[in-house]
Amino acid sequence: MQAKIAAAEAKKPGGD
């Protein structure tokens, strides 16, 4: 599920 990963990445720090 890419959507789930994307959501987790956006919520987690160290993104952009």
PDB file of N, CA, C and O in Angstrom, chain B, residues numbered from 101:
ATOM      1  N   MET B 101       0.850  -1.208   0.000  1.00  0.00           N
ATOM      2  CA  MET B 101       0.000   0.000   0.000  1.00  0.00           C
ATOM      3  C   MET B 101       0.886   1.259   0.000  1.00  0.00           C
ATOM      4  O   MET B 101       1.359   1.677   1.057  1.00  0.00           O
ATOM      5  N   GLN B 102       1.104   1.840  -1.130  1.00  0.00           N
ATOM      6  CA  GLN B 102       1.925   3.066  -1.197  1.00  0.00           C
ATOM      7  C   GLN B 102       1.251   4.191  -0.429  1.00  0.00           C
ATOM      8  O   GLN B 102       1.928   4.994   0.214  1.00  0.00           O
ATOM      9  N   ALA B 103      -0.068   4.259  -0.487  1.00  0.00           N
ATOM     10  CA  ALA B 103      -0.804   5.337   0.199  1.00  0.00           C
ATOM     11  C   ALA B 103      -0.481   5.315   1.687  1.00  0.00           C
ATOM     12  O   ALA B 103      -0.268   6.362   2.299  1.00  0.00           O
ATOM     13  N   LYS B 104      -0.445   4.125   2.261  1.00  0.00           N
ATOM     14  CA  LYS B 104      -0.151   4.001   3.698  1.00  0.00           C
ATOM     15  C   LYS B 104       1.274   4.478   3.986  1.00  0.00           C
ATOM     16  O   LYS B 104       1.517   5.197   4.955  1.00  0.00           O
ATOM     17  N   ILE B 105       2.198   4.070   3.137  1.00  0.00           N
ATOM     18  CA  ILE B 105       3.598   4.472   3.317  1.00  0.00           C
ATOM     19  C   ILE B 105       3.719   5.983   3.186  1.00  0.00           C
ATOM     20  O   ILE B 105       4.401   6.626   3.984  1.00  0.00           O
ATOM     21  N   ALA B 106       3.065   6.544   2.192  1.00  0.00           N
ATOM     22  CA  ALA B 106       3.123   7.989   1.962  1.00  0.00           C
ATOM     23  C   ALA B 106       2.584   8.726   3.183  1.00  0.00           C
ATOM     24  O   ALA B 106       3.147   9.738   3.599  1.00  0.00           O
ATOM     25  N   ALA B 107       1.503   8.221   3.752  1.00  0.00           N
ATOM     26  CA  ALA B 107       0.913   8.859   4.933  1.00  0.00           C
ATOM     27  C   ALA B 107       1.879   8.779   6.105  1.00  0.00           C
ATOM     28  O   ALA B 107       2.058   9.751   6.838  1.00  0.00           O
ATOM     29  N   ALA B 108       2.493   7.632   6.276  1.00  0.00           N
ATOM     30  CA  ALA B 108       3.437   7.456   7.385  1.00  0.00           C
ATOM     31  C   ALA B 108       4.641   8.381   7.184  1.00  0.00           C
ATOM     32  O   ALA B 108       5.120   8.988   8.142  1.00  0.00           O
ATOM     33  N   GLU B 109       5.127   8.489   5.953  1.00  0.00           N
ATOM     34  CA  GLU B 109       6.284   9.340   5.674  1.00  0.00           C
ATOM     35  C   GLU B 109       5.942  10.798   5.954  1.00  0.00           C
ATOM     36  O   GLU B 109       6.741  11.529   6.539  1.00  0.00           O
ATOM     37  N   ALA B 110       4.757  11.214   5.535  1.00  0.00           N
ATOM     38  CA  ALA B 110       4.346  12.608   5.726  1.00  0.00           C
ATOM     39  C   ALA B 110       4.205  12.910   7.218  1.00  0.00           C
ATOM     40  O   ALA B 110       4.540  14.002   7.675  1.00  0.00           O
ATOM     41  N   LYS B 111       3.705  11.928   7.967  1.00  0.00           N
ATOM     42  CA  LYS B 111       3.494  12.145   9.419  1.00  0.00           C
ATOM     43  C   LYS B 111       4.840  12.095  10.157  1.00  0.00           C
ATOM     44  O   LYS B 111       5.080  12.848  11.101  1.00  0.00           O
ATOM     45  N   LYS B 112       5.694  11.201   9.705  1.00  0.00           N
ATOM     46  CA  LYS B 112       7.006  11.060  10.382  1.00  0.00           C
ATOM     47  C   LYS B 112       7.926  12.224  10.033  1.00  0.00           C
ATOM     48  O   LYS B 112       7.804  12.800   8.952  1.00  0.00           O
ATOM     49  N   PRO B 113       8.826  12.572  10.909  1.00  0.00           N
ATOM     50  CA  PRO B 113       9.769  13.666  10.664  1.00  0.00           C
ATOM     51  C   PRO B 113      10.864  13.267   9.674  1.00  0.00           C
ATOM     52  O   PRO B 113      11.016  12.088   9.354  1.00  0.00           O
ATOM     53  N   GLY B 114      11.611  14.232   9.200  1.00  0.00           N
ATOM     54  CA  GLY B 114      12.703  13.919   8.283  1.00  0.00           C
ATOM     55  C   GLY B 114      12.211  13.773   6.855  1.00  0.00           C
ATOM     56  O   GLY B 114      12.839  13.102   6.036  1.00  0.00           O
ATOM     57  N   GLY B 115      11.080  14.408   6.563  1.00  0.00           N
ATOM     58  CA  GLY B 115      10.554  14.329   5.198  1.00  0.00           C
ATOM     59  C   GLY B 115      11.324  15.267   4.289  1.00  0.00           C
ATOM     60  O   GLY B 115      12.553  15.209   4.229  1.00  0.00           O
ATOM     61  N   ASP B 116      10.619  16.122   3.589  1.00  0.00           N
ATOM     62  CA  ASP B 116      11.299  17.094   2.712  1.00  0.00           C
ATOM     63  C   ASP B 116      12.212  17.892   3.625  1.00  0.00           C
ATOM     64  O   ASP B 116      12.916  18.790   3.162  1.00  0.00           O
TER      65      ASP B 116
END
